[in-house]
Amino acid sequence: MRELGVDAPSTTFYFEGGLRSLVAFQNRHLEPVHKNIFYVEKEQDGVQVEVALQYVDDMSSRISAFANNIYNPEGGTHITGFKTALTRTLNAVNKGDSFTGDDVLDGLTAVVSVKLREIQFEGQTKAKLGSMEAQGAVGQVFGDAFSAFLEENPDDARSIVNKVILAMKARKAAKAAKDSVLRKGALE
């Protein structure tokens, strides 16, 4: 047991191939829905944005967030920008019913990393990024690149949209079942 005030040893992770390899590592025991792992790295308005993602045949989502190489377990503005752009982009591709944020997160493994000069966190633990410029930069960079990825990889796009449609149908079926139970309970 360590005494208070003594630093615990830090752990450093290095993946040859960067975030794309980290996503592949996180999905190593899962079945990918699409072949190509999406990846983008670009600077926007002084914010270096890097995102990698892949959908898997699973219901839970795994999103890892980093700001200036610091892990943000509670996410923050960069994750808000990412989720908004993800939902908007997939709704633009799908011509049917609109997806919700929960629909597009179903089975998603993603890593979002930003680097900023002037960084602000919410709280002293650095668990949540508060820098507002990260939200717009991630939304713009990721949204543009993911739209291009879906156009350039029609098989991957079809697989992703079908996965999200399945999540939407499951959500609607669960709501219908809940409503039915509530109606029966009210009548009894």
Coordinates of N, CA, C and O in Angstrom, one line a residue:
M1 N 0.8 -1.2 0.0 CA 0.0 0.0 0.0 C 0.9 1.2 0.0 O 1.9 1.3 0.7
R2 N 0.5 2.2 -0.8 CA 1.3 3.5 -0.9 C 0.8 4.5 0.1 O -0.4 4.6 0.4
E3 N 1.7 5.2 0.6 CA 1.3 6.3 1.6 C 0.8 7.5 0.7 O 1.1 7.7 -0.4
L4 N -0.1 8.3 1.4 CA -0.6 9.4 0.7 C 0.5 10.4 0.4 O 1.4 10.6 1.2
G5 N 0.4 11.1 -0.8 CA 1.4 12.0 -1.1 C 2.5 11.4 -2.0 O 3.3 12.1 -2.6
V6 N 2.6 10.1 -2.1 CA 3.5 9.5 -3.0 C 2.9 9.1 -4.3 O 1.8 8.5 -4.3
D7 N 3.5 9.6 -5.4 CA 2.9 9.3 -6.7 C 2.9 7.9 -7.1 O 3.9 7.2 -6.9
A8 N 1.8 7.4 -7.6 CA 1.8 6.0 -8.1 C 2.5 6.0 -9.5 O 2.6 7.0 -10.2
P9 N 3.1 4.9 -9.9 CA 3.7 4.8 -11.2 C 2.7 5.0 -12.3 O 1.6 4.5 -12.2
S10 N 3.1 5.8 -13.3 CA 2.2 6.0 -14.4 C 2.3 5.0 -15.5 O 3.4 4.3 -15.6
T11 N 1.3 4.8 -16.2 CA 1.3 3.8 -17.3 C 1.2 4.5 -18.6 O 0.5 5.5 -18.8
T12 N 2.1 4.1 -19.5 CA 2.1 4.8 -20.8 C 1.7 3.7 -21.9 O 2.2 2.6 -21.8
F13 N 0.9 4.1 -22.8 CA 0.5 3.2 -23.8 C 1.0 3.8 -25.1 O 1.0 5.0 -25.4
Y14 N 1.5 2.9 -26.0 CA 1.9 3.3 -27.3 C 1.4 2.2 -28.3 O 1.6 1.0 -28.1
F15 N 0.8 2.7 -29.3 CA 0.2 1.8 -30.3 C 0.8 2.2 -31.7 O 0.7 3.3 -32.1
E16 N 1.6 1.3 -32.3 CA 2.1 1.5 -33.6 C 0.8 1.7 -34.5 O -0.1 0.8 -34.5
G17 N 0.7 2.8 -35.2 CA -0.5 3.0 -36.0 C -1.4 3.9 -35.3 O -2.5 4.2 -35.8
G18 N -1.1 4.4 -34.1 CA -1.9 5.4 -33.4 C -3.3 5.0 -33.0 O -3.5 3.8 -32.6
L19 N -4.3 5.9 -33.2 CA -5.6 5.6 -32.7 C -6.3 4.5 -33.5 O -7.1 3.8 -32.9
R20 N -6.0 4.4 -34.7 CA -6.6 3.3 -35.5 C -6.2 1.9 -34.9 O -7.0 1.1 -34.8
S21 N -5.0 1.8 -34.5 CA -4.5 0.5 -33.8 C -5.2 0.4 -32.4 O -5.5 -0.8 -32.0
L22 N -5.4 1.5 -31.7 CA -6.0 1.4 -30.4 C -7.5 0.9 -30.6 O -7.9 0.1 -29.8
V23 N -8.2 1.4 -31.6 CA -9.6 0.9 -31.9 C -9.5 -0.6 -32.2 O -10.3 -1.4 -31.7
A24 N -8.6 -1.0 -33.1 CA -8.5 -2.4 -33.4 C -8.2 -3.3 -32.2 O -8.8 -4.3 -32.0
F25 N -7.3 -2.8 -31.3 CA -7.0 -3.5 -30.1 C -8.2 -3.6 -29.2 O -8.5 -4.7 -28.6
Q26 N -9.0 -2.5 -29.0 CA -10.2 -2.6 -28.2 C -11.3 -3.5 -28.8 O -12.1 -4.1 -28.0
N27 N -11.3 -3.7 -30.1 CA -12.2 -4.6 -30.7 C -11.7 -6.0 -31.0 O -12.4 -6.8 -31.7
R28 N -10.6 -6.3 -30.5 CA -9.9 -7.6 -30.8 C -10.8 -8.8 -30.5 O -10.6 -9.8 -31.2
H29 N -11.7 -8.8 -29.6 CA -12.5 -9.9 -29.2 C -14.0 -9.7 -29.7 O -14.8 -10.5 -29.3
L30 N -14.2 -8.7 -30.5 CA -15.5 -8.4 -31.0 C -15.6 -8.6 -32.5 O -14.6 -8.5 -33.2
E31 N -16.8 -8.7 -33.1 CA -17.0 -8.9 -34.5 C -17.2 -7.5 -35.1 O -18.3 -6.9 -34.9
P32 N -16.3 -7.0 -36.0 CA -16.6 -5.8 -36.7 C -17.8 -5.8 -37.6 O -18.0 -6.8 -38.3
V33 N -18.5 -4.7 -37.7 CA -19.6 -4.6 -38.6 C -19.2 -4.2 -40.0 O -19.7 -4.6 -41.0
H34 N -18.1 -3.4 -40.0 CA -17.5 -2.9 -41.3 C -16.0 -3.2 -41.3 O -15.4 -3.2 -40.2
K35 N -15.5 -3.3 -42.5 CA -14.0 -3.7 -42.6 C -13.1 -2.6 -42.2 O -12.1 -2.8 -41.5
N36 N -13.2 -1.4 -42.8 CA -12.3 -0.3 -42.6 C -12.5 0.5 -41.4 O -13.6 0.9 -41.1
I37 N -11.5 0.7 -40.6 CA -11.6 1.6 -39.4 C -11.4 3.0 -39.9 O -10.5 3.3 -40.6
F38 N -12.4 3.8 -39.6 CA -12.4 5.2 -39.9 C -11.3 5.9 -39.1 O -11.1 5.7 -38.0
Y39 N -10.6 6.9 -39.8 CA -9.5 7.6 -39.1 C -9.4 9.0 -39.8 O -9.4 9.1 -41.0
V40 N -9.3 10.0 -39.0 CA -9.0 11.4 -39.5 C -8.0 12.1 -38.5 O -8.1 11.9 -37.3
E41 N -7.1 12.9 -39.0 CA -6.3 13.7 -38.2 C -6.1 15.0 -39.0 O -5.7 15.0 -40.1
K42 N -6.5 16.1 -38.3 CA -6.5 17.4 -39.0 C -6.6 18.5 -38.0 O -7.1 18.4 -36.9
E43 N -6.0 19.7 -38.3 CA -6.0 20.8 -37.4 C -7.2 21.8 -37.9 O -7.3 22.0 -39.1
Q44 N -7.9 22.3 -37.0 CA -9.0 23.2 -37.3 C -9.0 24.3 -36.2 O -9.2 24.0 -35.0
D45 N -8.9 25.5 -36.6 CA -8.9 26.7 -35.7 C -8.0 26.5 -34.5 O -8.4 26.8 -33.4
G46 N -6.8 26.1 -34.8 CA -5.8 25.9 -33.7 C -6.0 24.7 -32.8 O -5.3 24.5 -31.8
V47 N -6.9 23.8 -33.2 CA -7.2 22.6 -32.4 C -6.8 21.4 -33.3 O -7.3 21.2 -34.4
Q48 N -5.9 20.6 -32.8 CA -5.5 19.4 -33.5 C -6.5 18.3 -33.2 O -6.6 17.9 -32.0
V49 N -7.2 17.8 -34.2 CA -8.3 16.8 -33.9 C -7.8 15.4 -34.5 O -7.3 15.4 -35.7
E50 N -8.0 14.4 -33.8 CA -7.7 13.0 -34.2 C -8.9 12.1 -33.8 O -9.2 12.1 -32.6
V51 N -9.5 11.4 -34.7 CA -10.6 10.5 -34.4 C -10.4 9.2 -35.1 O -10.1 9.2 -36.3
A52 N -10.7 8.1 -34.4 CA -10.8 6.8 -35.1 C -12.0 6.1 -34.5 O -12.4 6.2 -33.4
L53 N -12.7 5.3 -35.4 CA -13.9 4.6 -35.0 C -14.2 3.4 -35.8 O -13.7 3.3 -36.9
Q54 N -14.9 2.4 -35.2 CA -15.4 1.2 -35.9 C -16.6 0.7 -35.1 O -16.6 0.7 -33.9
Y55 N -17.6 0.3 -35.9 CA -18.8 -0.3 -35.2 C -18.5 -1.8 -35.1 O -17.9 -2.4 -36.0
V56 N -19.0 -2.4 -34.0 CA -18.9 -3.9 -33.8 C -20.3 -4.4 -33.5 O -21.3 -3.7 -33.2
D57 N -20.4 -5.7 -33.6 CA -21.7 -6.4 -33.4 C -21.9 -6.6 -31.9 O -21.7 -7.6 -31.3
D58 N -22.3 -5.5 -31.2 CA -22.4 -5.4 -29.8 C -23.4 -4.3 -29.5 O -23.7 -3.5 -30.4
M59 N -23.9 -4.2 -28.3 CA -24.9 -3.2 -28.0 C -24.3 -2.0 -27.2 O -24.8 -0.9 -27.3
S60 N -23.2 -2.2 -26.5 CA -22.6 -1.1 -25.7 C -21.7 -0.3 -26.6 O -21.2 -0.7 -27.6
S61 N -21.4 0.9 -26.1 CA -20.5 1.8 -26.8 C -19.2 2.0 -26.0 O -19.3 1.9 -24.8
R62 N -18.1 2.2 -26.6 CA -16.8 2.4 -26.0 C -16.2 3.6 -26.6 O -15.7 3.5 -27.7
I63 N -16.3 4.7 -25.9 CA -15.7 6.0 -26.4 C -14.6 6.4 -25.4 O -14.9 6.6 -24.3
S64 N -13.4 6.6 -25.9 CA -12.3 7.0 -25.1 C -11.9 8.4 -25.6 O -11.8 8.7 -26.8
A65 N -11.8 9.3 -24.6 CA -11.5 10.7 -24.9 C -10.2 11.2 -24.3 O -9.9 10.8 -23.2
F66 N -9.4 12.0 -25.1 CA -8.1 12.5 -24.6 C -8.0 13.9 -25.0 O -8.5 14.3 -26.1
A67 N -7.5 14.7 -24.2 CA -7.1 16.1 -24.5 C -5.7 16.4 -24.0 O -5.3 16.2 -22.9
N68 N -4.9 16.8 -25.0 CA -3.4 17.0 -24.7 C -2.8 15.7 -24.1 O -2.1 15.8 -23.1
N69 N -3.2 14.6 -24.6 CA -2.7 13.3 -24.2 C -3.2 12.9 -22.8 O -2.6 12.0 -22.2
I70 N -4.1 13.6 -22.2 CA -4.7 13.3 -20.9 C -6.0 12.6 -21.0 O -6.9 13.1 -21.7
Y71 N -6.2 11.4 -20.4 CA -7.4 10.7 -20.5 C -8.5 11.5 -19.8 O -8.3 11.9 -18.7
N72 N -9.7 11.6 -20.5 CA -10.8 12.3 -19.9 C -12.0 11.3 -19.8 O -12.8 11.2 -20.7
P73 N -12.1 10.6 -18.6 CA -13.1 9.6 -18.5 C -14.5 10.1 -18.5 O -15.4 9.4 -18.8
E74 N -14.7 11.4 -18.2 CA -16.0 12.0 -18.3 C -16.3 12.7 -19.6 O -17.4 13.3 -19.7
G75 N -15.4 12.6 -20.5 CA -15.6 13.2 -21.8 C -15.4 14.7 -21.8 O -14.4 15.2 -21.4
G76 N -16.4 15.4 -22.3 CA -16.3 16.9 -22.4 C -16.7 17.4 -23.7 O -17.4 16.8 -24.5
T77 N -16.3 18.6 -24.0 CA -16.7 19.3 -25.2 C -16.3 18.6 -26.5 O -17.1 18.7 -27.5
H78 N -15.2 18.0 -26.5 CA -14.8 17.3 -27.7 C -15.7 16.1 -28.0 O -16.0 15.8 -29.2
I79 N -16.2 15.4 -27.0 CA -17.1 14.3 -27.2 C -18.5 14.8 -27.6 O -19.2 14.2 -28.4
T80 N -18.9 16.0 -27.1 CA -20.2 16.6 -27.5 C -20.1 16.9 -29.0 O -21.1 16.6 -29.7
G81 N -19.0 17.5 -29.4 CA -18.9 17.8 -30.9 C -18.9 16.5 -31.7 O -19.5 16.5 -32.8
F82 N -18.2 15.5 -31.2 CA -18.1 14.2 -31.9 C -19.5 13.6 -32.1 O -20.0 13.2 -33.1
K83 N -20.3 13.5 -31.0 CA -21.6 12.8 -31.0 C -22.6 13.6 -31.8 O -23.4 13.0 -32.6
T84 N -22.5 14.9 -31.8 CA -23.4 15.7 -32.6 C -23.1 15.5 -34.1 O -24.1 15.3 -34.9
A85 N -21.9 15.5 -34.5 CA -21.5 15.3 -35.9 C -21.8 13.9 -36.3 O -22.2 13.7 -37.5
L86 N -21.6 12.9 -35.5 CA -21.9 11.5 -35.8 C -23.4 11.4 -36.1 O -23.8 10.8 -37.1
T87 N -24.2 11.9 -35.2 CA -25.7 11.8 -35.4 C -26.1 12.5 -36.7 O -26.9 12.0 -37.5
R88 N -25.6 13.7 -36.9 CA -26.0 14.5 -38.1 C -25.6 13.8 -39.4 O -26.3 13.7 -40.3
T89 N -24.3 13.3 -39.4 CA -23.8 12.7 -40.6 C -24.6 11.4 -40.9 O -25.0 11.2 -42.1
L90 N -24.9 10.6 -39.9 CA -25.6 9.3 -40.2 C -27.1 9.6 -40.6 O -27.6 8.9 -41.4
N91 N -27.7 10.6 -40.0 CA -29.0 11.0 -40.5 C -29.0 11.5 -41.9 O -30.0 11.3 -42.6
A92 N -28.0 12.2 -42.3 CA -27.9 12.7 -43.7 C -27.8 11.5 -44.7 O -28.3 11.6 -45.8
V93 N -27.1 10.5 -44.3 CA -27.0 9.3 -45.2 C -28.2 8.5 -45.2 O -28.6 8.0 -46.3
N94 N -28.9 8.3 -44.1 CA -30.1 7.5 -44.0 C -31.3 8.4 -44.5 O -31.5 9.5 -44.0
K95 N -32.1 7.8 -45.3 CA -33.3 8.6 -45.9 C -34.6 8.3 -45.1 O -35.6 8.8 -45.4
G96 N -34.5 7.4 -44.2 CA -35.7 7.0 -43.5 C -35.9 7.8 -42.2 O -35.7 9.0 -42.2
D97 N -36.4 7.1 -41.1 CA -36.6 7.8 -39.9 C -35.3 8.4 -39.3 O -34.2 7.9 -39.6
S98 N -35.4 9.4 -38.5 CA -34.2 10.0 -37.9 C -33.7 9.2 -36.8 O -34.4 8.7 -36.0
F99 N -32.3 9.1 -36.7 CA -31.7 8.4 -35.6 C -31.5 9.3 -34.5 O -31.4 10.5 -34.6
T100 N -31.5 8.7 -33.3 CA -31.2 9.5 -32.1 C -29.8 9.3 -31.7 O -29.1 8.5 -32.3
G101 N -29.3 10.1 -30.8 CA -27.9 9.9 -30.3 C -27.6 8.5 -29.8 O -26.5 8.0 -30.0
D102 N -28.6 8.0 -29.1 CA -28.4 6.6 -28.6 C -28.3 5.6 -29.7 O -27.5 4.6 -29.6
D103 N -29.1 5.8 -30.7 CA -29.1 4.8 -31.9 C -27.7 4.7 -32.5 O -27.2 3.7 -32.7
V104 N -27.0 5.9 -32.7 CA -25.8 5.9 -33.4 C -24.6 5.5 -32.5 O -23.5 5.2 -33.1
L105 N -24.8 5.4 -31.2 CA -23.7 5.0 -30.3 C -23.7 3.5 -30.1 O -22.7 2.9 -29.6
D106 N -24.8 2.8 -30.5 CA -24.9 1.4 -30.3 C -23.8 0.6 -31.0 O -23.8 0.6 -32.3
G107 N -23.0 -0.1 -30.3 CA -21.9 -0.9 -30.9 C -20.7 -0.1 -31.4 O -19.9 -0.6 -32.1
L108 N -20.6 1.1 -31.0 CA -19.5 2.0 -31.5 C -18.3 1.9 -30.6 O -18.4 2.0 -29.3
T109 N -17.1 1.8 -31.2 CA -15.8 1.9 -30.5 C -15.2 3.1 -31.1 O -15.0 3.1 -32.4
A110 N -14.8 4.1 -30.3 CA -14.2 5.3 -30.9 C -13.2 5.9 -29.9 O -13.3 5.7 -28.7
V111 N -12.2 6.5 -30.5 CA -11.2 7.3 -29.7 C -11.2 8.7 -30.3 O -11.0 8.9 -31.5
V112 N -11.4 9.7 -29.4 CA -11.3 11.1 -29.8 C -10.2 11.8 -29.1 O -10.2 11.7 -27.8
S113 N -9.3 12.4 -29.8 CA -8.2 13.1 -29.1 C -8.1 14.5 -29.7 O -8.1 14.7 -30.9
V114 N -7.9 15.4 -28.8 CA -7.6 16.8 -29.3 C -6.4 17.3 -28.6 O -6.0 16.9 -27.5
K115 N -5.7 18.3 -29.2 CA -4.6 19.0 -28.6 C -4.9 20.5 -28.8 O -5.1 20.9 -29.9
L116 N -4.8 21.2 -27.7 CA -5.1 22.6 -27.7 C -4.0 23.4 -27.0 O -3.3 22.8 -26.1
R117 N -3.7 24.6 -27.4 CA -2.7 25.5 -26.7 C -3.3 25.9 -25.3 O -2.6 25.8 -24.3
E118 N -4.5 26.5 -25.3 CA -5.1 27.0 -24.1 C -6.2 26.0 -23.7 O -7.3 26.0 -24.2
I119 N -5.9 25.1 -22.8 CA -6.8 24.0 -22.4 C -7.5 24.3 -21.1 O -6.9 24.9 -20.2
Q120 N -8.8 24.0 -21.0 CA -9.5 24.2 -19.8 C -10.2 22.9 -19.5 O -10.9 22.3 -20.3
F121 N -10.1 22.5 -18.2 CA -10.8 21.3 -17.7 C -11.9 21.7 -16.7 O -11.7 22.8 -16.1
E122 N -12.9 20.9 -16.6 CA -13.9 21.1 -15.5 C -13.4 20.4 -14.3 O -13.5 19.1 -14.3
G123 N -13.0 21.1 -13.3 CA -12.5 20.4 -12.1 C -11.0 20.2 -12.1 O -10.4 20.3 -13.2
Q124 N -10.4 19.8 -11.0 CA -9.0 19.6 -10.9 C -8.5 18.2 -11.4 O -7.3 18.0 -11.6
T125 N -9.5 17.3 -11.5 CA -9.0 15.9 -11.9 C -8.8 15.8 -13.4 O -8.3 14.7 -13.8
K126 N -9.1 16.8 -14.2 CA -9.0 16.7 -15.6 C -9.8 15.6 -16.3 O -9.5 15.1 -17.3
A127 N -10.9 15.2 -15.6 CA -11.7 14.2 -16.1 C -12.6 14.6 -17.2 O -13.1 13.8 -18.0
K128 N -12.9 15.9 -17.3 CA -13.8 16.4 -18.4 C -13.2 17.7 -19.0 O -12.9 18.7 -18.3
L129 N -13.2 17.7 -20.3 CA -12.7 18.9 -21.0 C -13.7 19.9 -21.1 O -14.9 19.6 -21.4
G130 N -13.4 21.2 -20.8 CA -14.3 22.3 -20.9 C -14.0 23.3 -21.9 O -14.8 24.3 -22.1
S131 N -13.0 23.1 -22.7 CA -12.6 24.1 -23.8 C -13.7 24.1 -24.9 O -13.8 23.1 -25.6
M132 N -14.4 25.2 -25.1 CA -15.5 25.2 -26.1 C -15.0 25.1 -27.5 O -15.7 24.6 -28.4
E133 N -13.8 25.6 -27.8 CA -13.3 25.5 -29.2 C -13.1 24.1 -29.7 O -13.2 23.8 -30.9
A134 N -13.0 23.2 -28.7 CA -12.8 21.8 -29.1 C -14.1 21.2 -29.7 O -14.0 20.4 -30.7
Q135 N -15.2 21.6 -29.2 CA -16.5 21.1 -29.7 C -16.7 21.4 -31.2 O -17.0 20.5 -32.0
G136 N -16.5 22.7 -31.6 CA -16.7 23.1 -33.0 C -15.6 22.4 -33.9 O -16.0 22.0 -35.0
A137 N -14.4 22.4 -33.4 CA -13.3 21.8 -34.2 C -13.5 20.4 -34.5 O -13.4 19.9 -35.6
V138 N -13.9 19.6 -33.5 CA -14.1 18.2 -33.6 C -15.3 18.0 -34.5 O -15.3 17.1 -35.4
G139 N -16.4 18.7 -34.3 CA -17.6 18.6 -35.1 C -17.3 18.8 -36.6 O -17.8 18.0 -37.4
Q140 N -16.6 19.9 -36.9 CA -16.3 20.2 -38.3 C -15.4 19.2 -38.9 O -15.7 18.6 -40.0
V141 N -14.2 18.9 -38.3 CA -13.2 18.0 -38.8 C -13.8 16.6 -39.0 O -13.8 15.9 -40.0
F142 N -14.4 16.1 -37.9 CA -15.0 14.7 -37.9 C -16.1 14.6 -38.9 O -16.2 13.7 -39.7
G143 N -17.1 15.6 -38.8 CA -18.2 15.5 -39.7 C -17.9 15.5 -41.2 O -18.4 14.7 -42.0
D144 N -17.0 16.4 -41.6 CA -16.5 16.4 -43.0 C -15.8 15.1 -43.4 O -16.1 14.5 -44.5
A145 N -14.9 14.6 -42.6 CA -14.1 13.4 -42.9 C -15.0 12.2 -42.9 O -14.9 11.3 -43.8
F146 N -15.9 12.1 -42.0 CA -16.8 10.9 -41.9 C -17.8 10.9 -43.0 O -18.0 9.8 -43.6
S147 N -18.3 12.0 -43.5 CA -19.1 12.0 -44.7 C -18.4 11.5 -45.9 O -18.9 10.7 -46.7
A148 N -17.1 12.0 -46.0 CA -16.3 11.6 -47.2 C -16.0 10.1 -47.1 O -16.1 9.3 -48.1
F149 N -15.7 9.6 -45.9 CA -15.5 8.1 -45.7 C -16.7 7.3 -46.1 O -16.5 6.3 -46.8
L150 N -17.9 7.7 -45.7 CA -19.1 7.0 -46.1 C -19.3 7.0 -47.6 O -19.8 6.0 -48.1
E151 N -19.0 8.1 -48.2 CA -19.2 8.2 -49.7 C -18.2 7.3 -50.4 O -18.5 6.6 -51.4
E152 N -16.9 7.3 -49.9 CA -15.8 6.5 -50.5 C -15.9 5.0 -50.2 O -15.2 4.2 -50.9
N153 N -16.6 4.6 -49.2 CA -16.7 3.2 -48.8 C -18.1 2.8 -48.7 O -18.6 2.7 -47.5
P154 N -18.8 2.6 -49.8 CA -20.2 2.3 -49.8 C -20.6 1.1 -49.0 O -21.7 1.0 -48.4
D155 N -19.8 0.0 -49.1 CA -20.1 -1.2 -48.3 C -20.0 -0.9 -46.8 O -20.9 -1.4 -46.1
D156 N -19.0 -0.2 -46.4 CA -18.9 0.2 -44.9 C -20.1 1.0 -44.5 O -20.7 0.8 -43.5
A157 N -20.4 2.0 -45.4 CA -21.5 2.9 -45.1 C -22.8 2.1 -44.9 O -23.6 2.3 -44.0
R158 N -23.1 1.2 -45.8 CA -24.3 0.3 -45.8 C -24.3 -0.5 -44.5 O -25.4 -0.6 -43.8
S159 N -23.2 -1.1 -44.1 CA -23.1 -1.9 -42.9 C -23.3 -1.0 -41.7 O -24.0 -1.4 -40.7
I160 N -22.8 0.2 -41.6 CA -22.9 1.1 -40.5 C -24.4 1.5 -40.4 O -25.0 1.4 -39.3
V161 N -25.0 2.0 -41.4 CA -26.4 2.4 -41.4 C -27.3 1.3 -41.0 O -28.2 1.5 -40.2
N162 N -27.1 0.1 -41.5 CA -27.9 -1.1 -41.2 C -27.8 -1.4 -39.7 O -28.8 -1.7 -39.0
K163 N -26.6 -1.3 -39.1 CA -26.4 -1.5 -37.7 C -27.2 -0.5 -36.9 O -27.8 -0.8 -35.9
V164 N -27.1 0.8 -37.3 CA -27.8 1.9 -36.6 C -29.4 1.7 -36.7 O -30.1 2.0 -35.8
I165 N -29.8 1.3 -37.9 CA -31.2 1.0 -38.1 C -31.7 -0.1 -37.2 O -32.8 0.0 -36.6
L166 N -30.9 -1.1 -37.0 CA -31.2 -2.2 -36.1 C -31.4 -1.7 -34.7 O -32.3 -2.0 -34.0
A167 N -30.5 -0.8 -34.3 CA -30.5 -0.2 -32.9 C -31.8 0.7 -32.8 O -32.4 0.6 -31.7
M168 N -32.1 1.4 -33.8 CA -33.4 2.2 -33.8 C -34.6 1.3 -33.7 O -35.5 1.6 -32.9
K169 N -34.6 0.2 -34.4 CA -35.8 -0.7 -34.3 C -35.9 -1.3 -32.9 O -37.0 -1.4 -32.4
A170 N -34.8 -1.7 -32.4 CA -34.8 -2.2 -31.0 C -35.3 -1.2 -30.0 O -36.0 -1.5 -29.1
R171 N -34.8 0.1 -30.1 CA -35.3 1.1 -29.2 C -36.8 1.3 -29.4 O -37.5 1.4 -28.4
K172 N -37.3 1.3 -30.6 CA -38.8 1.5 -30.8 C -39.6 0.3 -30.3 O -40.6 0.5 -29.7
A173 N -39.0 -0.9 -30.5 CA -39.7 -2.1 -30.0 C -39.7 -2.1 -28.4 O -40.8 -2.4 -27.8
A174 N -38.7 -1.7 -27.8 CA -38.6 -1.6 -26.3 C -39.6 -0.6 -25.8 O -40.3 -0.8 -24.8
K175 N -39.7 0.6 -26.5 CA -40.7 1.6 -26.1 C -42.1 1.1 -26.3 O -42.9 1.3 -25.4
A176 N -42.4 0.4 -27.4 CA -43.7 -0.2 -27.6 C -44.1 -1.2 -26.5 O -45.2 -1.2 -26.0
A177 N -43.1 -2.0 -26.2 CA -43.4 -3.0 -25.1 C -43.6 -2.3 -23.8 O -44.5 -2.7 -23.0
K178 N -42.8 -1.3 -23.5 CA -43.0 -0.6 -22.2 C -44.4 0.1 -22.2 O -45.1 0.0 -21.2
D179 N -44.8 0.7 -23.3 CA -46.1 1.4 -23.3 C -47.2 0.4 -23.2 O -48.2 0.6 -22.5
S180 N -47.1 -0.8 -23.8 CA -48.1 -1.9 -23.7 C -48.2 -2.3 -22.2 O -49.4 -2.5 -21.7
V181 N -47.1 -2.5 -21.5 CA -47.2 -2.9 -20.1 C -47.8 -1.9 -19.3 O -48.6 -2.2 -18.4
L182 N -47.5 -0.6 -19.5 CA -48.0 0.5 -18.7 C -49.5 0.6 -19.0 O -50.3 0.9 -18.0
R183 N -50.0 0.4 -20.2 CA -51.4 0.5 -20.5 C -52.2 -0.6 -19.8 O -53.2 -0.4 -19.2
K184 N -51.6 -1.8 -19.9 CA -52.2 -3.0 -19.2 C -52.3 -2.8 -17.7 O -53.3 -3.1 -17.1
G185 N -51.2 -2.2 -17.1 CA -51.2 -1.9 -15.7 C -52.2 -0.9 -15.3 O -52.8 -1.0 -14.2
A186 N -52.4 0.1 -16.1 CA -53.4 1.1 -15.8 C -54.8 0.6 -15.9 O -55.7 1.1 -15.2
L187 N -55.1 -0.4 -16.7 CA -56.4 -1.0 -16.9 C -56.8 -1.9 -15.8 O -58.0 -2.2 -15.5
E188 N -55.8 -2.5 -15.1 CA -56.0 -3.5 -14.1 C -56.4 -2.9 -12.8 O -56.2 -1.9 -12.3

